[in-house]
Amino acid sequence: LWPGETFGVSNVIFCKEIPSTMDAVGDTIASALDVLRKKDWIAEAGEFNARLCLEEALVNAVTHGNKSNADLTVRIEMEEEAESGCCVIRVQDQGNGFRADDVTLPDCDQADGRGICLIRYFMDDVTYDPATHSLVMKMRRPGMEEGACGH
Amino acid sequence: VGTESAILTFEEVGAITIGRIQSASVLDAMNVDQFGKDLQDQVAKTDDINLLLDFREVEYLSSAVLTELIRVHKSCEDRGGSLRLCAMNADIHKVFEITNLDRYFTIYSDRAEEAVKKFARSLTVEADERAWSNINKSE
């Protein structure tokens, strides 16, 4: 059911599988932010950006990936990547997936599509892994050199 | 004259309705439906409504809310009015910039008390321009 079962790795600081509901999304954002704060991945000034990216990724997975189907779940995993020193956040749905590269900044009149654009702006690196239906975001620790996690 | 909802309070100042978003508000996908409904209900009450939305107390906003604001803006225009925004903090304004919506909406950096005066002045100017245009056409 989960093509990416193998992505379980060491240095995981947060892992949760949630139903495709907005209530679950809200609770998960709060828990994930709490962990990022405690592990010094976000400074007070950067909390807005992290919260926004978590929400956009989870809401996309629930509404676009799983089409809000209550029988499908979304999984989020956050890992401190030893190699790069970055925090990797994977959000995996059970839907048909999409190509992050196909999502361009929409015109002002378009109702959907801005979430991924905001993630791209605020995160240091964003990719989509079609094999695991996972949006993979990387962020650097406050004070780390720009470019350490991509871009 | 004022009305109130869980997320917003509304106050009429001359020809303009100020919608004040409640203190320390979080505008996200979890409460966007209620936010949109409160705004649309207010828009439906008044023909040619000119709505100024005060973001002074807003601490967080996600893209779901942007979509809702565009819908409300269109509803206002359909009824012969407009929606304008004011008093955003830097984080909130950045979200509008990244998504190019700072060019779609009229956004005043001022607090609502000053923004409402600018809004009113611009309505007067627009009305004068329309009047002159009609005179020119008739000549």
mmCIF file of C-alpha atoms in Angstrom:
data_model
loop_
_atom_site.group_PDB
_atom_site.id
_atom_site.type_symbol
_atom_site.label_atom_id
_atom_site.label_comp_id
_atom_site.label_asym_id
_atom_site.label_seq_id
_atom_site.Cartn_x
_atom_site.Cartn_y
_atom_site.Cartn_z
ATOM 1 C CA LEU A 1 0.000 0.000 0.000
ATOM 2 C CA TRP A 2 2.882 2.329 0.760
ATOM 3 C CA PRO A 3 5.362 2.224 -2.136
ATOM 4 C CA GLY A 4 7.891 4.073 0.013
ATOM 5 C CA GLU A 5 7.949 1.760 3.007
ATOM 6 C CA THR A 6 11.680 1.553 2.606
ATOM 7 C CA PHE A 7 12.229 5.237 3.206
ATOM 8 C CA GLY A 8 12.323 4.642 6.940
ATOM 9 C CA VAL A 9 15.774 5.935 7.895
ATOM 10 C CA SER A 10 17.840 6.696 10.905
ATOM 11 C CA ASN A 11 17.836 10.203 12.368
ATOM 12 C CA VAL A 12 14.063 10.404 11.995
ATOM 13 C CA ILE A 13 12.801 13.082 14.382
ATOM 14 C CA PHE A 14 9.102 12.879 13.544
ATOM 15 C CA CYS A 15 6.895 10.345 11.812
ATOM 16 C CA LYS A 16 3.121 10.232 11.677
ATOM 17 C CA GLU A 17 0.435 8.689 9.508
ATOM 18 C CA ILE A 18 -2.850 10.590 9.513
ATOM 19 C CA PRO A 19 -6.332 10.296 8.001
ATOM 20 C CA SER A 20 -7.202 12.639 5.125
ATOM 21 C CA THR A 21 -8.978 15.238 7.271
ATOM 22 C CA MET A 22 -8.300 18.900 8.024
ATOM 23 C CA ASP A 23 -8.486 18.259 11.778
ATOM 24 C CA ALA A 24 -5.672 15.728 11.497
ATOM 25 C CA VAL A 25 -3.664 18.178 9.378
ATOM 26 C CA GLY A 26 -4.027 20.926 12.007
ATOM 27 C CA ASP A 27 -2.918 18.644 14.841
ATOM 28 C CA THR A 28 0.030 17.328 12.829
ATOM 29 C CA ILE A 29 1.303 20.792 11.930
ATOM 30 C CA ALA A 30 1.305 21.740 15.610
ATOM 31 C CA SER A 31 3.182 18.555 16.612
ATOM 32 C CA ALA A 32 5.715 18.832 13.779
ATOM 33 C CA LEU A 33 6.441 22.491 14.564
ATOM 34 C CA ASP A 34 6.946 21.594 18.188
ATOM 35 C CA VAL A 35 9.616 19.048 17.210
ATOM 36 C CA LEU A 36 11.325 21.463 14.790
ATOM 37 C CA ARG A 37 11.416 24.080 17.527
ATOM 38 C CA LYS A 38 12.814 21.722 20.160
ATOM 39 C CA LYS A 39 15.468 20.407 17.768
ATOM 40 C CA ASP A 40 16.504 23.977 16.831
ATOM 41 C CA TRP A 41 15.491 23.647 13.194
ATOM 42 C CA ILE A 42 13.498 26.837 13.288
ATOM 43 C CA ALA A 43 14.153 30.140 14.961
ATOM 44 C CA GLU A 44 11.199 32.253 16.025
ATOM 45 C CA ALA A 45 11.522 34.373 12.875
ATOM 46 C CA GLY A 46 11.371 31.302 10.630
ATOM 47 C CA GLU A 47 8.347 29.659 12.188
ATOM 48 C CA PHE A 48 5.896 31.305 9.794
ATOM 49 C CA ASN A 49 7.704 29.823 6.777
ATOM 50 C CA ALA A 50 7.968 26.304 8.211
ATOM 51 C CA ARG A 51 4.341 26.301 9.274
ATOM 52 C CA LEU A 52 3.254 27.508 5.843
ATOM 53 C CA CYS A 53 5.239 24.799 4.024
ATOM 54 C CA LEU A 54 3.985 22.038 6.313
ATOM 55 C CA GLU A 55 0.397 23.170 5.831
ATOM 56 C CA GLU A 56 0.653 23.542 2.068
ATOM 57 C CA ALA A 57 2.283 20.105 1.688
ATOM 58 C CA LEU A 58 -0.173 18.312 3.977
ATOM 59 C CA VAL A 59 -3.250 20.048 2.553
ATOM 60 C CA ASN A 60 -2.078 19.221 -0.984
ATOM 61 C CA ALA A 61 -1.619 15.566 -0.010
ATOM 62 C CA VAL A 62 -5.075 15.393 1.590
ATOM 63 C CA THR A 63 -7.067 17.340 -0.981
ATOM 64 C CA HIS A 64 -5.211 16.806 -4.268
ATOM 65 C CA GLY A 65 -3.374 13.542 -3.594
ATOM 66 C CA ASN A 66 -5.981 11.614 -1.641
ATOM 67 C CA LYS A 67 -8.980 13.676 -2.865
ATOM 68 C CA SER A 68 -10.064 13.931 0.798
ATOM 69 C CA ASN A 69 -10.889 10.215 0.771
ATOM 70 C CA ALA A 70 -11.182 9.283 4.442
ATOM 71 C CA ASP A 71 -10.058 5.726 3.665
ATOM 72 C CA LEU A 72 -6.656 6.987 2.477
ATOM 73 C CA THR A 73 -3.905 8.281 4.731
ATOM 74 C CA VAL A 74 -1.047 10.751 4.529
ATOM 75 C CA ARG A 75 2.343 10.093 6.048
ATOM 76 C CA ILE A 76 4.827 12.725 7.138
ATOM 77 C CA GLU A 77 8.388 12.004 8.132
ATOM 78 C CA MET A 78 11.095 14.449 9.173
ATOM 79 C CA GLU A 79 14.709 13.361 9.177
ATOM 80 C CA GLU A 80 17.952 15.040 10.131
ATOM 81 C CA GLU A 81 20.080 14.103 7.133
ATOM 82 C CA ALA A 82 23.606 13.344 8.324
ATOM 83 C CA GLU A 83 25.208 13.765 4.905
ATOM 84 C CA SER A 84 23.966 17.281 4.172
ATOM 85 C CA GLY A 85 23.177 18.480 7.674
ATOM 86 C CA CYS A 86 19.716 19.462 6.449
ATOM 87 C CA CYS A 87 16.250 18.579 7.662
ATOM 88 C CA VAL A 88 14.355 16.498 5.110
ATOM 89 C CA ILE A 89 10.568 16.551 5.307
ATOM 90 C CA ARG A 90 8.707 13.921 3.272
ATOM 91 C CA VAL A 91 4.945 14.085 2.815
ATOM 92 C CA GLN A 92 3.492 11.020 1.160
ATOM 93 C CA ASP A 93 -0.043 10.460 -0.054
ATOM 94 C CA GLN A 94 -1.827 7.462 -1.558
ATOM 95 C CA GLY A 95 -3.226 9.213 -4.610
ATOM 96 C CA ASN A 96 -2.072 9.410 -8.207
ATOM 97 C CA GLY A 97 0.682 11.911 -7.511
ATOM 98 C CA PHE A 98 1.771 14.906 -9.531
ATOM 99 C CA ARG A 99 4.988 16.263 -10.990
ATOM 100 C CA ALA A 100 6.228 19.153 -8.897
ATOM 101 C CA ASP A 101 8.160 20.447 -11.913
ATOM 102 C CA ASP A 102 4.887 20.850 -13.804
ATOM 103 C CA VAL A 103 3.462 23.208 -11.235
ATOM 104 C CA THR A 104 4.259 26.740 -12.313
ATOM 105 C CA LEU A 105 3.225 29.971 -10.680
ATOM 106 C CA PRO A 106 -0.419 30.399 -11.597
ATOM 107 C CA ASP A 107 -2.041 33.510 -12.959
ATOM 108 C CA CYS A 108 -3.736 35.632 -10.347
ATOM 109 C CA ASP A 109 -7.159 34.409 -11.415
ATOM 110 C CA GLN A 110 -6.344 30.715 -10.956
ATOM 111 C CA ALA A 111 -7.838 29.240 -7.810
ATOM 112 C CA ASP A 112 -5.336 26.434 -7.150
ATOM 113 C CA GLY A 113 -1.584 25.870 -7.414
ATOM 114 C CA ARG A 114 -0.105 28.536 -5.178
ATOM 115 C CA GLY A 115 0.771 26.153 -2.347
ATOM 116 C CA ILE A 116 3.631 24.435 -4.157
ATOM 117 C CA CYS A 117 4.964 27.805 -5.322
ATOM 118 C CA LEU A 118 5.136 29.025 -1.726
ATOM 119 C CA ILE A 119 6.916 25.823 -0.675
ATOM 120 C CA ARG A 120 9.476 26.323 -3.456
ATOM 121 C CA TYR A 121 10.113 29.865 -2.279
ATOM 122 C CA PHE A 122 10.546 29.114 1.411
ATOM 123 C CA MET A 123 12.230 25.694 1.372
ATOM 124 C CA ASP A 124 15.859 25.212 0.306
ATOM 125 C CA ASP A 125 15.062 22.325 -2.005
ATOM 126 C CA VAL A 126 11.816 20.718 -3.197
ATOM 127 C CA THR A 127 11.428 17.582 -5.267
ATOM 128 C CA TYR A 128 8.667 15.112 -5.969
ATOM 129 C CA ASP A 129 9.405 11.400 -5.859
ATOM 130 C CA PRO A 130 6.815 9.723 -8.106
ATOM 131 C CA ALA A 131 7.859 6.243 -6.974
ATOM 132 C CA THR A 132 6.757 6.937 -3.423
ATOM 133 C CA HIS A 133 4.172 9.676 -4.096
ATOM 134 C CA SER A 134 6.243 11.882 -1.825
ATOM 135 C CA LEU A 135 6.908 15.589 -1.801
ATOM 136 C CA VAL A 136 10.431 15.967 -0.397
ATOM 137 C CA MET A 137 11.378 19.310 1.124
ATOM 138 C CA LYS A 138 14.769 20.252 2.537
ATOM 139 C CA MET A 139 15.472 23.076 4.942
ATOM 140 C CA ARG A 140 18.720 24.244 6.468
ATOM 141 C CA ARG A 141 19.242 24.998 10.116
ATOM 142 C CA PRO A 142 19.163 28.702 11.065
ATOM 143 C CA GLY A 143 22.640 30.119 10.510
ATOM 144 C CA MET A 144 23.663 27.483 7.950
ATOM 145 C CA GLU A 145 25.101 28.749 4.696
ATOM 146 C CA GLU A 146 22.600 29.325 1.900
ATOM 147 C CA GLY A 147 22.783 26.584 -0.729
ATOM 148 C CA ALA A 148 23.781 23.870 1.744
ATOM 149 C CA CYS A 149 20.521 22.000 1.079
ATOM 150 C CA GLY A 150 20.041 22.757 -2.603
ATOM 151 C CA HIS A 151 19.196 25.696 -4.877
ATOM 152 C CA VAL B 1 -23.334 50.234 12.455
ATOM 153 C CA GLY B 2 -21.555 46.946 13.090
ATOM 154 C CA THR B 3 -21.961 43.198 12.780
ATOM 155 C CA GLU B 4 -19.843 40.370 14.085
ATOM 156 C CA SER B 5 -18.843 36.794 13.305
ATOM 157 C CA ALA B 6 -16.439 34.378 14.964
ATOM 158 C CA ILE B 7 -13.535 35.509 12.804
ATOM 159 C CA LEU B 8 -14.564 38.985 11.643
ATOM 160 C CA THR B 9 -16.255 42.142 12.811
ATOM 161 C CA PHE B 10 -17.734 44.588 10.330
ATOM 162 C CA GLU B 11 -18.113 48.330 10.679
ATOM 163 C CA GLU B 12 -19.533 50.773 8.162
ATOM 164 C CA VAL B 13 -17.536 53.989 7.778
ATOM 165 C CA GLY B 14 -19.265 56.176 5.202
ATOM 166 C CA ALA B 15 -19.403 54.283 1.908
ATOM 167 C CA ILE B 16 -16.895 51.697 3.057
ATOM 168 C CA THR B 17 -17.326 48.574 5.153
ATOM 169 C CA ILE B 18 -14.300 47.698 7.269
ATOM 170 C CA GLY B 19 -13.911 43.972 7.947
ATOM 171 C CA ARG B 20 -11.607 43.512 10.917
ATOM 172 C CA ILE B 21 -10.078 40.083 11.255
ATOM 173 C CA GLN B 22 -10.116 39.087 14.910
ATOM 174 C CA SER B 23 -7.094 39.301 17.159
ATOM 175 C CA ALA B 24 -4.104 37.017 16.566
ATOM 176 C CA SER B 25 -6.020 35.234 13.853
ATOM 177 C CA VAL B 26 -4.753 32.184 12.072
ATOM 178 C CA LEU B 27 -6.195 32.061 8.583
ATOM 179 C CA ASP B 28 -5.542 28.586 7.244
ATOM 180 C CA ALA B 29 -7.138 25.653 5.470
ATOM 181 C CA MET B 30 -8.756 24.601 8.745
ATOM 182 C CA ASN B 31 -10.952 27.688 9.076
ATOM 183 C CA VAL B 32 -11.010 29.028 5.525
ATOM 184 C CA ASP B 33 -14.575 27.849 4.863
ATOM 185 C CA GLN B 34 -15.960 29.871 7.773
ATOM 186 C CA PHE B 35 -13.821 32.883 6.831
ATOM 187 C CA GLY B 36 -15.092 32.788 3.246
ATOM 188 C CA LYS B 37 -18.704 32.317 4.325
ATOM 189 C CA ASP B 38 -18.548 35.261 6.747
ATOM 190 C CA LEU B 39 -17.166 37.499 3.995
ATOM 191 C CA GLN B 40 -19.603 36.314 1.323
ATOM 192 C CA ASP B 41 -22.541 36.785 3.731
ATOM 193 C CA GLN B 42 -21.455 40.368 4.318
ATOM 194 C CA VAL B 43 -20.969 41.030 0.596
ATOM 195 C CA ALA B 44 -24.454 39.649 -0.134
ATOM 196 C CA LYS B 45 -26.037 42.105 2.323
ATOM 197 C CA THR B 46 -25.013 45.237 0.410
ATOM 198 C CA ASP B 47 -25.151 46.238 -3.251
ATOM 199 C CA ASP B 48 -21.912 47.778 -4.602
ATOM 200 C CA ILE B 49 -20.101 47.000 -1.352
ATOM 201 C CA ASN B 50 -16.650 48.524 -0.905
ATOM 202 C CA LEU B 51 -14.959 46.271 1.577
ATOM 203 C CA LEU B 52 -11.690 47.061 3.352
ATOM 204 C CA LEU B 53 -10.228 44.004 5.047
ATOM 205 C CA ASP B 54 -8.012 44.836 8.021
ATOM 206 C CA PHE B 55 -5.142 42.332 8.486
ATOM 207 C CA ARG B 56 -3.576 44.138 11.443
ATOM 208 C CA GLU B 57 -4.154 41.274 13.873
ATOM 209 C CA VAL B 58 -3.418 38.441 11.428
ATOM 210 C CA GLU B 59 -0.344 36.423 12.362
ATOM 211 C CA TYR B 60 -0.581 33.632 9.815
ATOM 212 C CA LEU B 61 -2.189 32.972 6.465
ATOM 213 C CA SER B 62 -1.933 30.114 3.944
ATOM 214 C CA SER B 63 -2.746 29.788 0.254
ATOM 215 C CA ALA B 64 -6.264 28.460 0.913
ATOM 216 C CA VAL B 65 -7.157 31.925 2.175
ATOM 217 C CA LEU B 66 -5.733 33.604 -0.942
ATOM 218 C CA THR B 67 -8.115 31.594 -3.088
ATOM 219 C CA GLU B 68 -11.002 32.646 -0.876
ATOM 220 C CA LEU B 69 -9.999 36.312 -1.078
ATOM 221 C CA ILE B 70 -10.002 36.154 -4.880
ATOM 222 C CA ARG B 71 -13.517 34.701 -4.800
ATOM 223 C CA VAL B 72 -14.687 37.491 -2.486
ATOM 224 C CA HIS B 73 -12.997 40.108 -4.656
ATOM 225 C CA LYS B 74 -14.901 38.801 -7.674
ATOM 226 C CA SER B 75 -18.171 38.777 -5.720
ATOM 227 C CA CYS B 76 -17.620 42.423 -4.741
ATOM 228 C CA GLU B 77 -16.878 43.386 -8.354
ATOM 229 C CA ASP B 78 -19.921 41.460 -9.602
ATOM 230 C CA ARG B 79 -22.000 43.627 -7.270
ATOM 231 C CA GLY B 80 -20.377 46.843 -8.488
ATOM 232 C CA GLY B 81 -18.003 47.220 -5.528
ATOM 233 C CA SER B 82 -14.473 46.233 -4.620
ATOM 234 C CA LEU B 83 -12.315 44.543 -2.000
ATOM 235 C CA ARG B 84 -9.127 46.141 -0.722
ATOM 236 C CA LEU B 85 -6.725 45.031 2.008
ATOM 237 C CA CYS B 86 -4.686 46.854 4.620
ATOM 238 C CA ALA B 87 -2.264 46.698 7.558
ATOM 239 C CA MET B 88 -0.492 43.410 6.823
ATOM 240 C CA ASN B 89 2.665 42.405 8.660
ATOM 241 C CA ALA B 90 5.781 41.586 6.612
ATOM 242 C CA ASP B 91 5.227 37.791 6.613
ATOM 243 C CA ILE B 92 1.669 38.091 5.343
ATOM 244 C CA HIS B 93 2.623 40.653 2.697
ATOM 245 C CA LYS B 94 5.428 38.350 1.497
ATOM 246 C CA VAL B 95 2.878 35.618 0.731
ATOM 247 C CA PHE B 96 0.991 38.074 -1.489
ATOM 248 C CA GLU B 97 4.241 39.118 -3.201
ATOM 249 C CA ILE B 98 5.411 35.573 -3.952
ATOM 250 C CA THR B 99 2.068 34.678 -5.509
ATOM 251 C CA ASN B 100 1.879 37.972 -7.453
ATOM 252 C CA LEU B 101 -1.316 38.845 -5.632
ATOM 253 C CA ASP B 102 0.170 42.110 -4.406
ATOM 254 C CA ARG B 103 -0.512 43.279 -7.966
ATOM 255 C CA TYR B 104 -4.001 41.783 -8.096
ATOM 256 C CA PHE B 105 -5.281 43.386 -4.879
ATOM 257 C CA THR B 106 -5.019 46.990 -3.793
ATOM 258 C CA ILE B 107 -3.110 46.709 -0.512
ATOM 259 C CA TYR B 108 -2.664 49.693 1.786
ATOM 260 C CA SER B 109 0.268 49.516 4.177
ATOM 261 C CA ASP B 110 -1.563 51.878 6.541
ATOM 262 C CA ARG B 111 -3.773 50.995 9.463
ATOM 263 C CA ALA B 112 -7.481 50.765 8.720
ATOM 264 C CA GLU B 113 -8.243 54.280 10.018
ATOM 265 C CA GLU B 114 -5.933 55.825 7.405
ATOM 266 C CA ALA B 115 -6.575 53.250 4.671
ATOM 267 C CA VAL B 116 -10.317 53.885 4.779
ATOM 268 C CA LYS B 117 -9.684 57.565 4.005
ATOM 269 C CA LYS B 118 -7.496 56.672 1.019
ATOM 270 C CA PHE B 119 -10.086 54.156 -0.164
ATOM 271 C CA ALA B 120 -12.826 56.805 0.070
ATOM 272 C CA ARG B 121 -10.715 59.373 -1.794
ATOM 273 C CA SER B 122 -10.004 56.922 -4.617
ATOM 274 C CA LEU B 123 -13.724 56.163 -4.949
ATOM 275 C CA THR B 124 -14.402 59.889 -5.270
ATOM 276 C CA VAL B 125 -11.712 60.236 -7.936
ATOM 277 C CA GLU B 126 -13.082 57.245 -9.848
ATOM 278 C CA ALA B 127 -16.603 58.686 -9.703
ATOM 279 C CA ASP B 128 -15.336 62.058 -10.987
ATOM 280 C CA GLU B 129 -13.469 60.345 -13.831
ATOM 281 C CA ARG B 130 -16.617 58.448 -14.821
ATOM 282 C CA ALA B 131 -18.628 61.675 -14.752
ATOM 283 C CA TRP B 132 -16.098 63.479 -16.990
ATOM 284 C CA SER B 133 -15.979 60.524 -19.322
ATOM 285 C CA ASN B 134 -19.759 60.599 -19.673
ATOM 286 C CA ILE B 135 -19.716 64.350 -20.351
ATOM 287 C CA ASN B 136 -17.049 63.912 -23.028
ATOM 288 C CA LYS B 137 -19.015 61.117 -24.649
ATOM 289 C CA SER B 138 -22.217 63.201 -24.722
ATOM 290 C CA GLU B 139 -20.338 66.096 -26.380
#
